[in-house]
């Protein structure tokens, strides 16, 4: 793909010219460069198109399950993240030096520590408040967003090629509609705010060009169009309106793809710029750090005049070329290979390596390697023990996605639609407890010590991280030992109340099973005991709130008590035991329609009670909530869904539960998504949190040993 490679290095050089011109804008030559190169910013969109085409050519049809998707994401991170982290570290060192008075900076607002989490997570092109640190890295954040969505794009393209066309048109149309209704700047100018949405049409255009590559290759080639079009855009593009210039960039990219597919030589291809294309990413990422060293610090001490800075431009260019080559050869490439090798070693180790096995097929004994005997698309993201119930794991996968949904909703729930959605998603915790009770009944035992340690160790690690995050954002936080211990024991941090509830319900299950195992007479009374537990839980849920309010407790404390109302929550675990012990699920498949209807009615009742504030309208411990959540759990058991993707998520749901809230909090604390409106805020927060959480789970399962995974709850 010679023409695409040449466009990449030309685009990188154009971006360098644009940004370096800004350093010498006090000189007449610099002002001329700035005014006539502003359109060079759109060469970043050319990167997006080329990236979409290249990624599709390498991975289309190869990201059809969690395993291959995890490998794809890891390889993309291994390519872009090390240099991003290195340049971020460079600017963080400058920020630290400025903070401690060891250096001075002309723009201290460029180095806010509050932006570091978004930079580390590559979220700074979603809704960053300003361009900070190594600001060209916003396009990496936008690229990562496209990578996260690529498996869905690939799946749709595999089903039907024509579906990729709306993936190009609809994002562009949505961006245009948003601009029209909000009066914001052209979406071709979106960088730190909305940059990910700017990238999507171009990236998908590249994917579409690969999907329809055979048709494009048959298009008639007009000699000179690519070279002339590129030259005219470079020289006269500043005369075009912004959106017209963006269309021109897309057209240049498509022309280059056409020439490559048809193997048509051009004047451009004879220049052999493609030989330097390997250094495109290095050049793009390092040109601002080089400018900081040469054109800012160097000019300050050597030639602090407009003419002096202009004279230093060739020095910066030569230094950039040298550093780009060195970075690519001795930093990026070795690190990328090492990271990919580490991932692949872990991948093969978890799949059993290449140990030979013997199988019998139609009377013949054959020897195969472990890597060869099972097709890739049959392999889940991590081999699970054969004893795992995939239906229960799928239920947990559904539940954890519901948890993320609840925490992504705008707070407080001061409108009807968030309340309606919140009510629909509330059965998430009951599903976990119902599943716990069901599996306990099937196993007929409660390994109390193992369950407590499995819950407490990951919780302690997450609690420490959450405590640090809270202390960072709340300087007045109470750090007394007694207060901290109370926070830990009551799980009074973020949304970790479920840990307290789960441990309480586990102890309750252990006590009842222990009591029932003493003699035969007691073992026959377990059903009665669990039935009474449900009744007692409903009574506690109904009257705990008014009792505490009458005793003078504040509404906030009552809410925390509701969240930790263990007798009420235990009702769901008891219900799960009843279905697991009595084998009641055998009759459920024939009752699916009736249970579905009852669940919908219960949901409508629960939602109506909450909206109208009728009677006990509590979010959690109310009879209406129990009715809806219990029926929803039974409904899932009746259908027993077995979806490998959701089962893989469900088997790591505790990890996602503990860590997803950090993503939600960082989006709320360090972005202004609410400025887009409540519903877009919810959708964006949910998608980003779900995608990042799942990818984090897949990644650590690939690269970390089993003991570490247990410590993290994965």
PDB file of C-alpha atoms in Angstrom, residues 73-314:
ATOM      1  CA  UNK A  73      -6.950  -4.612  21.598  1.00  0.00           C
ATOM      2  CA  UNK A  74      -3.725  -5.677  23.277  1.00  0.00           C
ATOM      3  CA  UNK A  75      -1.765  -5.460  20.029  1.00  0.00           C
ATOM      4  CA  UNK A  76      -3.134  -1.985  19.300  1.00  0.00           C
ATOM      5  CA  UNK A  77      -2.242  -0.831  22.805  1.00  0.00           C
ATOM      6  CA  UNK A  78       1.216  -2.369  22.491  1.00  0.00           C
ATOM      7  CA  UNK A  79       1.733  -0.244  19.392  1.00  0.00           C
ATOM      8  CA  UNK A  80       0.478   3.135  20.579  1.00  0.00           C
ATOM      9  CA  UNK A  81       0.594   3.168  24.374  1.00  0.00           C
ATOM     10  CA  UNK A  82       4.342   2.999  25.225  1.00  0.00           C
ATOM     11  CA  UNK A  83       5.218   6.185  23.339  1.00  0.00           C
ATOM     12  CA  UNK A  84       2.089   7.921  24.629  1.00  0.00           C
ATOM     13  CA  UNK A  85       3.096   7.005  28.181  1.00  0.00           C
ATOM     14  CA  UNK A  86       6.671   8.161  27.568  1.00  0.00           C
ATOM     15  CA  UNK A  87       5.612  11.594  26.264  1.00  0.00           C
ATOM     16  CA  UNK A  88       3.055  11.955  29.054  1.00  0.00           C
ATOM     17  CA  UNK A  89       5.793  11.170  31.588  1.00  0.00           C
ATOM     18  CA  UNK A  90       7.991  13.818  29.956  1.00  0.00           C
ATOM     19  CA  UNK A  91       5.344  16.505  30.461  1.00  0.00           C
ATOM     20  CA  UNK A  92       4.466  15.281  33.953  1.00  0.00           C
ATOM     21  CA  UNK A  93       8.140  15.760  34.843  1.00  0.00           C
ATOM     22  CA  UNK A  94       7.903  19.328  33.532  1.00  0.00           C
ATOM     23  CA  UNK A  95       4.752  19.857  35.609  1.00  0.00           C
ATOM     24  CA  UNK A  96       6.509  18.541  38.726  1.00  0.00           C
ATOM     25  CA  UNK A  97       9.537  20.745  38.087  1.00  0.00           C
ATOM     26  CA  UNK A  98       7.295  23.793  37.681  1.00  0.00           C
ATOM     27  CA  UNK A  99       5.327  22.896  40.816  1.00  0.00           C
ATOM     28  CA  UNK A 100       8.465  22.663  42.964  1.00  0.00           C
ATOM     29  CA  UNK A 101       9.935  25.838  41.473  1.00  0.00           C
ATOM     30  CA  UNK A 102      12.703  24.053  39.576  1.00  0.00           C
ATOM     31  CA  UNK A 103      11.484  25.365  36.219  1.00  0.00           C
ATOM     32  CA  UNK A 104       9.084  27.941  34.887  1.00  0.00           C
ATOM     33  CA  UNK A 105       6.464  27.529  32.217  1.00  0.00           C
ATOM     34  CA  UNK A 106       4.628  30.045  30.079  1.00  0.00           C
ATOM     35  CA  UNK A 107       1.429  27.986  30.207  1.00  0.00           C
ATOM     36  CA  UNK A 108       0.929  26.207  33.572  1.00  0.00           C
ATOM     37  CA  UNK A 109      -2.692  25.402  32.665  1.00  0.00           C
ATOM     38  CA  UNK A 110      -1.323  22.902  30.140  1.00  0.00           C
ATOM     39  CA  UNK A 111      -0.151  20.556  32.911  1.00  0.00           C
ATOM     40  CA  UNK A 112      -3.112  19.936  35.259  1.00  0.00           C
ATOM     41  CA  UNK A 113      -2.727  16.783  37.347  1.00  0.00           C
ATOM     42  CA  UNK A 114      -6.504  16.382  37.292  1.00  0.00           C
ATOM     43  CA  UNK A 115      -6.236  15.439  33.608  1.00  0.00           C
ATOM     44  CA  UNK A 116      -3.764  12.620  34.215  1.00  0.00           C
ATOM     45  CA  UNK A 117      -6.397   9.870  34.771  1.00  0.00           C
ATOM     46  CA  UNK A 118      -8.116  10.692  31.483  1.00  0.00           C
ATOM     47  CA  UNK A 119      -4.737  10.752  29.730  1.00  0.00           C
ATOM     48  CA  UNK A 120      -3.757   7.383  31.171  1.00  0.00           C
ATOM     49  CA  UNK A 121      -7.087   5.843  30.169  1.00  0.00           C
ATOM     50  CA  UNK A 122      -7.020   7.501  26.731  1.00  0.00           C
ATOM     51  CA  UNK A 123     -10.304   9.273  27.421  1.00  0.00           C
ATOM     52  CA  UNK A 124      -9.088  12.822  26.833  1.00  0.00           C
ATOM     53  CA  UNK A 125     -10.655  13.134  23.365  1.00  0.00           C
ATOM     54  CA  UNK A 126     -14.095  12.405  24.717  1.00  0.00           C
ATOM     55  CA  UNK A 127     -14.704  15.554  26.656  1.00  0.00           C
ATOM     56  CA  UNK A 128     -11.403  17.008  27.808  1.00  0.00           C
ATOM     57  CA  UNK A 129     -11.646  20.511  29.210  1.00  0.00           C
ATOM     58  CA  UNK A 130      -8.566  21.689  27.323  1.00  0.00           C
ATOM     59  CA  UNK A 131      -5.594  20.470  25.328  1.00  0.00           C
ATOM     60  CA  UNK A 132      -3.023  19.353  27.871  1.00  0.00           C
ATOM     61  CA  UNK A 133       0.358  17.627  28.100  1.00  0.00           C
ATOM     62  CA  UNK A 134       1.317  16.183  24.682  1.00  0.00           C
ATOM     63  CA  UNK A 135      -1.847  17.501  23.069  1.00  0.00           C
ATOM     64  CA  UNK A 136      -1.603  15.679  19.669  1.00  0.00           C
ATOM     65  CA  UNK A 137      -2.303  12.496  21.643  1.00  0.00           C
ATOM     66  CA  UNK A 138      -6.014  13.387  21.530  1.00  0.00           C
ATOM     67  CA  UNK A 139      -6.098  11.459  18.259  1.00  0.00           C
ATOM     68  CA  UNK A 140      -4.889   8.325  20.091  1.00  0.00           C
ATOM     69  CA  UNK A 141      -7.888   8.604  22.373  1.00  0.00           C
ATOM     70  CA  UNK A 142     -10.125   8.961  19.329  1.00  0.00           C
ATOM     71  CA  UNK A 143      -8.428   5.970  17.648  1.00  0.00           C
ATOM     72  CA  UNK A 144      -8.924   3.852  20.762  1.00  0.00           C
ATOM     73  CA  UNK A 145     -12.633   4.628  20.682  1.00  0.00           C
ATOM     74  CA  UNK A 146     -12.732   3.398  17.075  1.00  0.00           C
ATOM     75  CA  UNK A 147     -10.787   0.268  18.060  1.00  0.00           C
ATOM     76  CA  UNK A 148     -13.297  -0.494  20.804  1.00  0.00           C
ATOM     77  CA  UNK A 149     -16.151  -0.293  18.316  1.00  0.00           C
ATOM     78  CA  UNK A 150     -14.316  -2.144  15.536  1.00  0.00           C
ATOM     79  CA  UNK A 151     -15.389  -5.667  16.623  1.00  0.00           C
ATOM     80  CA  UNK A 152     -19.032  -4.559  16.278  1.00  0.00           C
ATOM     81  CA  UNK A 153     -18.281  -3.005  12.889  1.00  0.00           C
ATOM     82  CA  UNK A 154     -16.518  -6.196  11.798  1.00  0.00           C
ATOM     83  CA  UNK A 155     -19.443  -8.321  12.963  1.00  0.00           C
ATOM     84  CA  UNK A 156     -21.938  -6.246  10.976  1.00  0.00           C
ATOM     85  CA  UNK A 157     -19.692  -6.221   7.900  1.00  0.00           C
ATOM     86  CA  UNK A 158     -19.380 -10.004   8.090  1.00  0.00           C
ATOM     87  CA  UNK A 159     -23.157 -10.374   8.238  1.00  0.00           C
ATOM     88  CA  UNK A 160     -23.812  -8.040   5.319  1.00  0.00           C
ATOM     89  CA  UNK A 161     -21.347  -5.756   3.558  1.00  0.00           C
ATOM     90  CA  UNK A 162     -23.899  -3.025   2.922  1.00  0.00           C
ATOM     91  CA  UNK A 163     -24.302  -2.464   6.669  1.00  0.00           C
ATOM     92  CA  UNK A 164     -20.932  -0.737   6.791  1.00  0.00           C
ATOM     93  CA  UNK A 165     -22.243   2.187   4.704  1.00  0.00           C
ATOM     94  CA  UNK A 166     -24.629   3.453   7.436  1.00  0.00           C
ATOM     95  CA  UNK A 167     -21.700   3.233   9.867  1.00  0.00           C
ATOM     96  CA  UNK A 168     -20.021   5.934   7.774  1.00  0.00           C
ATOM     97  CA  UNK A 169     -23.068   8.070   7.054  1.00  0.00           C
ATOM     98  CA  UNK A 170     -24.884   7.983  10.396  1.00  0.00           C
ATOM     99  CA  UNK A 171     -22.005   9.234  12.612  1.00  0.00           C
ATOM    100  CA  UNK A 172     -21.311  12.069  10.149  1.00  0.00           C
ATOM    101  CA  UNK A 173     -25.010  12.904  10.049  1.00  0.00           C
ATOM    102  CA  UNK A 174     -25.315  12.765  13.841  1.00  0.00           C
ATOM    103  CA  UNK A 175     -22.324  15.099  14.221  1.00  0.00           C
ATOM    104  CA  UNK A 176     -23.848  17.535  11.733  1.00  0.00           C
ATOM    105  CA  UNK A 177     -27.246  17.465  13.423  1.00  0.00           C
ATOM    106  CA  UNK A 178     -25.614  18.128  16.797  1.00  0.00           C
ATOM    107  CA  UNK A 179     -23.738  21.122  15.373  1.00  0.00           C
ATOM    108  CA  UNK A 180     -26.917  22.458  13.754  1.00  0.00           C
ATOM    109  CA  UNK A 181     -28.979  22.226  16.944  1.00  0.00           C
ATOM    110  CA  UNK A 182     -26.362  23.386  19.435  1.00  0.00           C
ATOM    111  CA  UNK A 183     -24.563  25.993  17.367  1.00  0.00           C
ATOM    112  CA  UNK A 184     -21.184  24.530  18.271  1.00  0.00           C
ATOM    113  CA  UNK A 185     -18.131  24.744  16.063  1.00  0.00           C
ATOM    114  CA  UNK A 186     -17.879  22.535  12.999  1.00  0.00           C
ATOM    115  CA  UNK A 187     -17.295  18.920  13.977  1.00  0.00           C
ATOM    116  CA  UNK A 188     -14.170  18.976  11.811  1.00  0.00           C
ATOM    117  CA  UNK A 189     -12.726  21.176  14.599  1.00  0.00           C
ATOM    118  CA  UNK A 190     -13.586  18.823  17.463  1.00  0.00           C
ATOM    119  CA  UNK A 191     -10.415  17.791  19.244  1.00  0.00           C
ATOM    120  CA  UNK A 192     -10.422  17.377  23.009  1.00  0.00           C
ATOM    121  CA  UNK A 193     -14.188  17.804  23.164  1.00  0.00           C
ATOM    122  CA  UNK A 194     -15.909  15.292  20.927  1.00  0.00           C
ATOM    123  CA  UNK A 195     -12.773  14.196  19.075  1.00  0.00           C
ATOM    124  CA  UNK A 196     -13.853  10.561  19.262  1.00  0.00           C
ATOM    125  CA  UNK A 197     -17.021  11.388  17.314  1.00  0.00           C
ATOM    126  CA  UNK A 198     -14.995  13.290  14.734  1.00  0.00           C
ATOM    127  CA  UNK A 199     -12.807  10.220  14.150  1.00  0.00           C
ATOM    128  CA  UNK A 200     -15.600   7.682  13.707  1.00  0.00           C
ATOM    129  CA  UNK A 201     -16.840   8.610  10.182  1.00  0.00           C
ATOM    130  CA  UNK A 202     -13.293   8.647   8.794  1.00  0.00           C
ATOM    131  CA  UNK A 203     -12.282   5.381  10.446  1.00  0.00           C
ATOM    132  CA  UNK A 204     -15.437   3.645   9.242  1.00  0.00           C
ATOM    133  CA  UNK A 205     -14.861   5.081   5.764  1.00  0.00           C
ATOM    134  CA  UNK A 206     -11.517   3.290   5.727  1.00  0.00           C
ATOM    135  CA  UNK A 207     -13.204   0.062   6.849  1.00  0.00           C
ATOM    136  CA  UNK A 208     -15.838   0.473   4.128  1.00  0.00           C
ATOM    137  CA  UNK A 209     -13.146   0.962   1.496  1.00  0.00           C
ATOM    138  CA  UNK A 210     -11.603  -2.350   2.493  1.00  0.00           C
ATOM    139  CA  UNK A 211     -14.957  -4.136   2.549  1.00  0.00           C
ATOM    140  CA  UNK A 212     -15.672  -2.897  -1.001  1.00  0.00           C
ATOM    141  CA  UNK A 213     -12.039  -3.090  -2.149  1.00  0.00           C
ATOM    142  CA  UNK A 214     -12.822  -5.276  -5.170  1.00  0.00           C
ATOM    143  CA  UNK A 215     -15.379  -2.794  -6.481  1.00  0.00           C
ATOM    144  CA  UNK A 216     -13.057   0.164  -5.848  1.00  0.00           C
ATOM    145  CA  UNK A 217     -10.237  -1.575  -7.696  1.00  0.00           C
ATOM    146  CA  UNK A 218     -12.432  -1.676 -10.813  1.00  0.00           C
ATOM    147  CA  UNK A 219     -13.156   2.065 -10.781  1.00  0.00           C
ATOM    148  CA  UNK A 220     -11.618   3.927 -13.755  1.00  0.00           C
ATOM    149  CA  UNK A 221      -8.390   5.657 -12.790  1.00  0.00           C
ATOM    150  CA  UNK A 222      -7.987   9.255 -13.940  1.00  0.00           C
ATOM    151  CA  UNK A 223      -4.271   9.962 -14.358  1.00  0.00           C
ATOM    152  CA  UNK A 224      -2.898  12.700 -12.145  1.00  0.00           C
ATOM    153  CA  UNK A 225      -5.972  13.065  -9.919  1.00  0.00           C
ATOM    154  CA  UNK A 226      -4.300  11.897  -6.723  1.00  0.00           C
ATOM    155  CA  UNK A 227      -1.084  13.900  -7.067  1.00  0.00           C
ATOM    156  CA  UNK A 228      -2.868  17.024  -8.335  1.00  0.00           C
ATOM    157  CA  UNK A 229      -5.589  16.762  -5.691  1.00  0.00           C
ATOM    158  CA  UNK A 230      -3.057  16.430  -2.890  1.00  0.00           C
ATOM    159  CA  UNK A 231      -0.941  19.318  -4.196  1.00  0.00           C
ATOM    160  CA  UNK A 232      -3.954  21.592  -4.620  1.00  0.00           C
ATOM    161  CA  UNK A 233      -5.171  20.793  -1.118  1.00  0.00           C
ATOM    162  CA  UNK A 234      -1.777  21.546   0.420  1.00  0.00           C
ATOM    163  CA  UNK A 235      -1.419  24.844  -1.443  1.00  0.00           C
ATOM    164  CA  UNK A 236      -5.010  26.125  -1.623  1.00  0.00           C
ATOM    165  CA  UNK A 237      -6.936  24.163   1.002  1.00  0.00           C
ATOM    166  CA  UNK A 238      -6.910  27.168   3.310  1.00  0.00           C
ATOM    167  CA  UNK A 239      -9.419  28.810   0.934  1.00  0.00           C
ATOM    168  CA  UNK A 240     -12.003  26.046   1.455  1.00  0.00           C
ATOM    169  CA  UNK A 241     -14.750  26.036   4.105  1.00  0.00           C
ATOM    170  CA  UNK A 242     -13.877  23.600   6.862  1.00  0.00           C
ATOM    171  CA  UNK A 243     -16.364  20.874   5.938  1.00  0.00           C
ATOM    172  CA  UNK A 244     -15.474  21.132   2.243  1.00  0.00           C
ATOM    173  CA  UNK A 245     -11.818  20.709   3.191  1.00  0.00           C
ATOM    174  CA  UNK A 246     -12.725  17.630   5.252  1.00  0.00           C
ATOM    175  CA  UNK A 247     -14.524  16.104   2.274  1.00  0.00           C
ATOM    176  CA  UNK A 248     -11.435  16.838   0.175  1.00  0.00           C
ATOM    177  CA  UNK A 249      -9.251  14.948   2.676  1.00  0.00           C
ATOM    178  CA  UNK A 250     -11.631  11.970   2.570  1.00  0.00           C
ATOM    179  CA  UNK A 251     -11.534  12.063  -1.245  1.00  0.00           C
ATOM    180  CA  UNK A 252      -7.711  12.109  -1.280  1.00  0.00           C
ATOM    181  CA  UNK A 253      -7.640   9.088   1.031  1.00  0.00           C
ATOM    182  CA  UNK A 254     -10.113   7.159  -1.145  1.00  0.00           C
ATOM    183  CA  UNK A 255      -8.116   8.038  -4.293  1.00  0.00           C
ATOM    184  CA  UNK A 256      -4.946   6.726  -2.670  1.00  0.00           C
ATOM    185  CA  UNK A 257      -6.731   3.495  -1.744  1.00  0.00           C
ATOM    186  CA  UNK A 258      -8.016   3.180  -5.307  1.00  0.00           C
ATOM    187  CA  UNK A 259      -4.528   3.639  -6.763  1.00  0.00           C
ATOM    188  CA  UNK A 260      -3.096   1.054  -4.377  1.00  0.00           C
ATOM    189  CA  UNK A 261      -5.839  -1.488  -5.082  1.00  0.00           C
ATOM    190  CA  UNK A 262      -5.500  -1.050  -8.835  1.00  0.00           C
ATOM    191  CA  UNK A 263      -1.683  -0.952  -8.565  1.00  0.00           C
ATOM    192  CA  UNK A 264      -1.557   2.260 -10.578  1.00  0.00           C
ATOM    193  CA  UNK A 265       1.758   4.148 -10.299  1.00  0.00           C
ATOM    194  CA  UNK A 266       1.798   7.920  -9.886  1.00  0.00           C
ATOM    195  CA  UNK A 267       4.343  10.709  -9.630  1.00  0.00           C
ATOM    196  CA  UNK A 268       3.807  10.459  -5.884  1.00  0.00           C
ATOM    197  CA  UNK A 269       4.735   6.787  -5.786  1.00  0.00           C
ATOM    198  CA  UNK A 270       7.978   7.464  -7.658  1.00  0.00           C
ATOM    199  CA  UNK A 271       9.098   9.864  -4.913  1.00  0.00           C
ATOM    200  CA  UNK A 272       9.329   6.866  -2.540  1.00  0.00           C
ATOM    201  CA  UNK A 273       8.213   8.756   0.551  1.00  0.00           C
ATOM    202  CA  UNK A 274       6.812   5.423   1.718  1.00  0.00           C
ATOM    203  CA  UNK A 275      10.299   4.414   2.871  1.00  0.00           C
ATOM    204  CA  UNK A 276       9.900   6.826   5.790  1.00  0.00           C
ATOM    205  CA  UNK A 277       6.324   5.805   6.644  1.00  0.00           C
ATOM    206  CA  UNK A 278       7.444   3.576   9.516  1.00  0.00           C
ATOM    207  CA  UNK A 279       8.383   6.715  11.428  1.00  0.00           C
ATOM    208  CA  UNK A 280       4.997   8.418  11.002  1.00  0.00           C
ATOM    209  CA  UNK A 281       3.718   7.676  14.505  1.00  0.00           C
ATOM    210  CA  UNK A 282       7.055   8.560  16.125  1.00  0.00           C
ATOM    211  CA  UNK A 283       7.177  11.859  14.244  1.00  0.00           C
ATOM    212  CA  UNK A 284       3.594  12.700  15.163  1.00  0.00           C
ATOM    213  CA  UNK A 285       3.991  11.955  18.865  1.00  0.00           C
ATOM    214  CA  UNK A 286       7.455  13.457  19.347  1.00  0.00           C
ATOM    215  CA  UNK A 287       7.198  16.718  17.429  1.00  0.00           C
ATOM    216  CA  UNK A 288       5.653  18.682  20.309  1.00  0.00           C
ATOM    217  CA  UNK A 289       8.158  17.435  22.945  1.00  0.00           C
ATOM    218  CA  UNK A 290      10.956  18.366  20.512  1.00  0.00           C
ATOM    219  CA  UNK A 291       9.368  21.793  20.052  1.00  0.00           C
ATOM    220  CA  UNK A 292       9.231  22.186  23.827  1.00  0.00           C
ATOM    221  CA  UNK A 293      12.947  21.444  24.094  1.00  0.00           C
ATOM    222  CA  UNK A 294      14.195  23.403  21.077  1.00  0.00           C
ATOM    223  CA  UNK A 295      11.641  26.134  20.333  1.00  0.00           C
ATOM    224  CA  UNK A 296      10.592  26.904  23.896  1.00  0.00           C
ATOM    225  CA  UNK A 297      13.431  26.081  26.287  1.00  0.00           C
ATOM    226  CA  UNK A 298      16.193  26.399  23.696  1.00  0.00           C
ATOM    227  CA  UNK A 299      14.890  29.690  22.324  1.00  0.00           C
ATOM    228  CA  UNK A 300      14.534  31.066  25.847  1.00  0.00           C
ATOM    229  CA  UNK A 301      18.291  30.734  26.465  1.00  0.00           C
ATOM    230  CA  UNK A 302      19.750  30.868  22.942  1.00  0.00           C
ATOM    231  CA  UNK A 303      17.659  33.071  20.697  1.00  0.00           C
ATOM    232  CA  UNK A 304      14.597  34.515  22.386  1.00  0.00           C
ATOM    233  CA  UNK A 305      13.523  36.625  19.402  1.00  0.00           C
ATOM    234  CA  UNK A 306      11.162  35.908  16.491  1.00  0.00           C
ATOM    235  CA  UNK A 307      14.147  35.655  14.154  1.00  0.00           C
ATOM    236  CA  UNK A 308      15.957  33.393  16.596  1.00  0.00           C
ATOM    237  CA  UNK A 309      13.039  30.998  16.869  1.00  0.00           C
ATOM    238  CA  UNK A 310      12.751  30.923  13.087  1.00  0.00           C
ATOM    239  CA  UNK A 311      16.436  30.030  12.872  1.00  0.00           C
ATOM    240  CA  UNK A 312      15.908  27.185  15.336  1.00  0.00           C
ATOM    241  CA  UNK A 313      13.203  25.555  13.188  1.00  0.00           C
ATOM    242  CA  UNK A 314      15.706  23.519  11.106  1.00  0.00           C
TER     243      UNK A 314
END
